[in-house]
């Protein structure tokens, strides 16, 4: 994910457009594509992707060994390619489905309608038919089709109002401005003259880049002076024009060059603990396979050499390497061919169930491979505003020495616009403040085309203003009233204190912050005409030179030595059920870290109000900014067993991160702290905190949750990222692995989906390895009866159906529909009621501390499969050893193989029932169907001579069959006893401990 906060970066390279000389650039269409391929290249791409997977490479090699006569047990036919083709086809179909979804989305986007200038008029066109350097017309309530510079607006003063919800999730309107000198030249009424030579305009601007909220450049009309462009003249793609009849714009970035597309989330490689363990297990089982094959080939080599004198056997000296290849081919089922595909399909289905959940409406899963990781989280990092709170503000208090001046400052210094008697602004704080001002008699009536603001019918001419930014943390406006110029400034207290100098009212700020209020400090300053003229000239020159450093310096000079006006207090209301959710997270042993941009006192107050901090906790506040003072604070609190609530300021954090010794002390203190709050942090610091924890607590799994673009870096850094998604959607939700509508849904996401998917996916993987061991173990033991000659035991074609037909569907249905605590509508795909697991944090603790899937557990399941395969082999083989056919001959080994194969299919399908909590009619039906499918196929092929000794109906009435069935039932009951009575899943090992590195 590219950074959204590179606002201090400089873009050295530029692009140029000259109107009307430059024709639309046909090599830069406004087409977007999120597809990874084209339809022409999809199949080759998908096929290469599949055959380069390590597991698939393994089975391709096995197929080659089956083709080579000396290493083949299938008469040179690569039978493994049948099921492999099926598995690869399923994966390709899944990829094609996802690619087609992207294609449909792209087509819908590219075929949206707009208007562009063509042959002296505006014509309707698709978005994809717009090119860089095209002039476009956008009407009210239409989306902006590409990144544009505003040439003119329906308002005389060139103002335009846009909604930026696709970029920042905010539905509040932003003000934009047309290029003043072009307002009349490119007015809609003058469209017929756009191509005249006297309309020549040269635009030079930044080359395409992902830096949001910034654009710089220049324009020159004919041979006149060069003037500057800025971000106020620029609108990004997908913004919506509001309360403005029309605008005419110049396309400067098109298609994939648009800023929002350059900032699109890139594919990230995050793997769950289960997936990492699965890879380790595949490697270890591969080593075991190699050892078994080496042992078998050496045994065969020795056995053959010892029996060369028996001429009737027709033996000849063997090549041990040829034997090795043969046994790799025979024991290929050591590694399940369906493992990766089955797990992918299961997770895909679970993600779709999550997205259709009625209890968590509008939820999204962007990384289905992480769904089980939700059940193993140790630390939650959360933003505050908009995540723990509603971002819904209520004005609480105003402290002012001169209330009239303070109210005037608040009613003038803001970015709110008035449209159709409704206040519309980008900041909920400002809307709450203006509502308070209106109650006090200071009614903001809007701004006209001549930059005149009206307060109670009194006009104030806006000379200039500096909008609020996250770096400057203040907003400033200069207005003229009569012959007087007044500067009003509002912003964060730590910033205004520097501009005001000495202030005797810091205690008031502290009192407001303790109550959990958001505070702003107000200041003013007056100027005469001469001072303003000099300043404006200097600032214009800095703009023309694109000298950002000088512009910042001039702004700070203008704002220096302010007069203190007052302090405001606004409350951000807590989101629904935040307190109970945090309490349940803490009960589940999950540490909650709050990373916020608010003041320390405000963060502490919110911590108390949302149950993050309780009265028994001992606060340890670190706000010092020197190494020695921070060390002293840490050494003062040395009791590791105390209930410490650690609170750190952003400035203190910066010092700690730069000092290895302090970093170590911070980690140790945070490790033992019950609660951690980091206040006044930047987006980069949020990411650094998460990275620090991941690096030094490698066994801890982290989850980060936030709602804004400033949380994206933190969300991407954590093992699992969750975005809060409002009705309109946010950048955080789009960038996250999972998106939910409210913070309270995090509990259901983790306690229900996390626990259930962790349990089911772990058991699914263990089961797949188990059933393959039961299936392949008789092959190995059969080698002792034939000198490890490589004689196959099962029918070469029927054996290929094991993982695709006979033992596949029941495990998938289990992973999708099984529930530990089913509700009345448990069989439904879309859930509509809460699950009891949401109220059981102790279950979450149990599954996190003692996970089902571990390396030890894996080998226990593999060993269990080997033992049961051996028992089946011994019983089935030796019970038929002395059974004679009608012609007096004994049964052939092939019939033993048919016998063993049938019992294996029966056992592995019954095994699913041993770890299933809820059995439905349809799951039992498919288990029975999977078992009967084998016998039905045997009936169908009975008329074909599979073997001279094989007769299905005689086989059906043989007592040996029922002896084997009785054995299968005993093995099933043995497994069930282990699962149910001895709780084999949980208590096989001690809880994992998390240690500080």
GROMACS .gro file of N, CA and C in nm, residues 104-152:
model
  147
  104UNK      N    1  -1.607  -0.737  -1.452
  104UNK     CA    2  -1.739  -0.674  -1.449
  104UNK      C    3  -1.733  -0.538  -1.380
  105UNK      N    4  -1.659  -0.534  -1.269
  105UNK     CA    5  -1.644  -0.408  -1.197
  105UNK      C    6  -1.576  -0.303  -1.284
  106UNK      N    7  -1.472  -0.345  -1.357
  106UNK     CA    8  -1.401  -0.253  -1.446
  106UNK      C    9  -1.492  -0.203  -1.557
  107UNK      N   10  -1.571  -0.293  -1.615
  107UNK     CA   11  -1.660  -0.255  -1.724
  107UNK      C   12  -1.765  -0.155  -1.677
  108UNK      N   13  -1.822  -0.181  -1.559
  108UNK     CA   14  -1.921  -0.088  -1.505
  108UNK      C   15  -1.860   0.050  -1.483
  109UNK      N   16  -1.736   0.052  -1.435
  109UNK     CA   17  -1.667   0.179  -1.411
  109UNK      C   18  -1.635   0.249  -1.542
  110UNK      N   19  -1.582   0.176  -1.638
  110UNK     CA   20  -1.538   0.237  -1.764
  110UNK      C   21  -1.654   0.282  -1.852
  111UNK      N   22  -1.772   0.225  -1.832
  111UNK     CA   23  -1.887   0.261  -1.916
  111UNK      C   24  -1.978   0.366  -1.853
  112UNK      N   25  -1.937   0.420  -1.739
  112UNK     CA   26  -2.013   0.531  -1.680
  112UNK      C   27  -2.010   0.649  -1.776
  113UNK      N   28  -2.111   0.734  -1.769
  113UNK     CA   29  -2.129   0.841  -1.867
  113UNK      C   30  -2.081   0.976  -1.815
  114UNK      N   31  -2.024   1.054  -1.906
  114UNK     CA   32  -1.987   1.191  -1.877
  114UNK      C   33  -1.996   1.270  -2.008
  115UNK      N   34  -1.941   1.393  -2.011
  115UNK     CA   35  -1.943   1.476  -2.132
  115UNK      C   36  -1.803   1.530  -2.157
  116UNK      N   37  -1.760   1.527  -2.285
  116UNK     CA   38  -1.631   1.586  -2.320
  116UNK      C   39  -1.648   1.679  -2.439
  117UNK      N   40  -1.551   1.769  -2.454
  117UNK     CA   41  -1.557   1.871  -2.558
  117UNK      C   42  -1.508   1.811  -2.689
  118UNK      N   43  -1.593   1.821  -2.791
  118UNK     CA   44  -1.559   1.764  -2.922
  118UNK      C   45  -1.629   1.846  -3.030
  119UNK      N   46  -1.549   1.902  -3.123
  119UNK     CA   47  -1.601   1.981  -3.234
  119UNK      C   48  -1.694   2.092  -3.186
  120UNK      N   49  -1.640   2.174  -3.096
  120UNK     CA   50  -1.706   2.296  -3.049
  120UNK      C   51  -1.833   2.272  -2.967
  121UNK      N   52  -1.848   2.151  -2.915
  121UNK     CA   53  -1.963   2.124  -2.828
  121UNK      C   54  -1.931   2.009  -2.734
  122UNK      N   55  -2.012   1.997  -2.630
  122UNK     CA   56  -1.995   1.887  -2.536
  122UNK      C   57  -2.084   1.772  -2.576
  123UNK      N   58  -2.025   1.654  -2.589
  123UNK     CA   59  -2.100   1.534  -2.627
  123UNK      C   60  -2.092   1.432  -2.514
  124UNK      N   61  -2.195   1.347  -2.507
  124UNK     CA   62  -2.194   1.241  -2.406
  124UNK      C   63  -2.095   1.133  -2.447
  125UNK      N   64  -2.024   1.079  -2.350
  125UNK     CA   65  -1.927   0.974  -2.379
  125UNK      C   66  -1.910   0.885  -2.257
  126UNK      N   67  -1.850   0.770  -2.279
  126UNK     CA   68  -1.813   0.682  -2.167
  126UNK      C   69  -1.685   0.735  -2.104
  127UNK      N   70  -1.667   0.700  -1.977
  127UNK     CA   71  -1.545   0.743  -1.908
  127UNK      C   72  -1.420   0.693  -1.980
  128UNK      N   73  -1.427   0.573  -2.036
  128UNK     CA   74  -1.309   0.515  -2.102
  128UNK      C   75  -1.271   0.590  -2.229
  129UNK      N   76  -1.362   0.672  -2.281
  129UNK     CA   77  -1.335   0.746  -2.404
  129UNK      C   78  -1.281   0.886  -2.378
  130UNK      N   79  -1.250   0.915  -2.253
  130UNK     CA   80  -1.185   1.042  -2.219
  130UNK      C   81  -1.035   1.019  -2.216
  131UNK      N   82  -0.959   1.118  -2.262
  131UNK     CA   83  -0.814   1.106  -2.266
  131UNK      C   84  -0.751   1.227  -2.197
  132UNK      N   85  -0.625   1.210  -2.157
  132UNK     CA   86  -0.553   1.322  -2.098
  132UNK      C   87  -0.549   1.438  -2.197
  133UNK      N   88  -0.576   1.559  -2.146
  133UNK     CA   89  -0.585   1.685  -2.223
  133UNK      C   90  -0.725   1.709  -2.280
  134UNK      N   91  -0.820   1.618  -2.254
  134UNK     CA   92  -0.960   1.644  -2.290
  134UNK      C   93  -1.020   1.748  -2.196
  135UNK      N   94  -1.109   1.830  -2.249
  135UNK     CA   95  -1.188   1.922  -2.167
  135UNK      C   96  -1.322   1.854  -2.140
  136UNK      N   97  -1.363   1.847  -2.015
  136UNK     CA   98  -1.485   1.773  -1.980
  136UNK      C   99  -1.582   1.863  -1.906
  137UNK      N  100  -1.708   1.823  -1.912
  137UNK     CA  101  -1.816   1.893  -1.842
  137UNK      C  102  -1.876   1.798  -1.740
  138UNK      N  103  -1.887   1.843  -1.616
  138UNK     CA  104  -1.946   1.762  -1.510
  138UNK      C  105  -2.066   1.838  -1.453
  139UNK      N  106  -2.180   1.770  -1.446
  139UNK     CA  107  -2.302   1.833  -1.395
  139UNK      C  108  -2.320   1.799  -1.247
  140UNK      N  109  -2.410   1.871  -1.182
  140UNK     CA  110  -2.435   1.850  -1.039
  140UNK      C  111  -2.475   1.706  -1.011
  141UNK      N  112  -2.420   1.651  -0.901
  141UNK     CA  113  -2.444   1.514  -0.854
  141UNK      C  114  -2.378   1.407  -0.941
  142UNK      N  115  -2.297   1.448  -1.039
  142UNK     CA  116  -2.222   1.352  -1.118
  142UNK      C  117  -2.084   1.331  -1.056
  143UNK      N  118  -2.028   1.213  -1.079
  143UNK     CA  119  -1.892   1.183  -1.031
  143UNK      C  120  -1.790   1.239  -1.129
  144UNK      N  121  -1.675   1.279  -1.074
  144UNK     CA  122  -1.566   1.329  -1.157
  144UNK      C  123  -1.499   1.208  -1.223
  145UNK      N  124  -1.492   1.203  -1.358
  145UNK     CA  125  -1.444   1.082  -1.426
  145UNK      C  126  -1.293   1.064  -1.426
  146UNK      N  127  -1.215   1.170  -1.398
  146UNK     CA  128  -1.069   1.162  -1.399
  146UNK      C  129  -1.016   1.276  -1.313
  147UNK      N  130  -0.887   1.281  -1.294
  147UNK     CA  131  -0.829   1.393  -1.217
  147UNK      C  132  -0.829   1.518  -1.304
  148UNK      N  133  -0.886   1.626  -1.253
  148UNK     CA  134  -0.904   1.745  -1.336
  148UNK      C  135  -0.856   1.873  -1.265
  149UNK      N  136  -0.822   1.971  -1.347
  149UNK     CA  137  -0.809   2.110  -1.303
  149UNK      C  138  -0.939   2.181  -1.338
  150UNK      N  139  -0.992   2.261  -1.245
  150UNK     CA  140  -1.119   2.330  -1.271
  150UNK      C  141  -1.091   2.455  -1.352
  151UNK      N  142  -1.149   2.460  -1.473
  151UNK     CA  143  -1.133   2.577  -1.559
  151UNK      C  144  -1.240   2.681  -1.532
  152UNK      N  145  -1.363   2.635  -1.505
  152UNK     CA  146  -1.472   2.729  -1.475
  152UNK      C  147  -1.582   2.659  -1.398
   0.00000   0.00000   0.00000
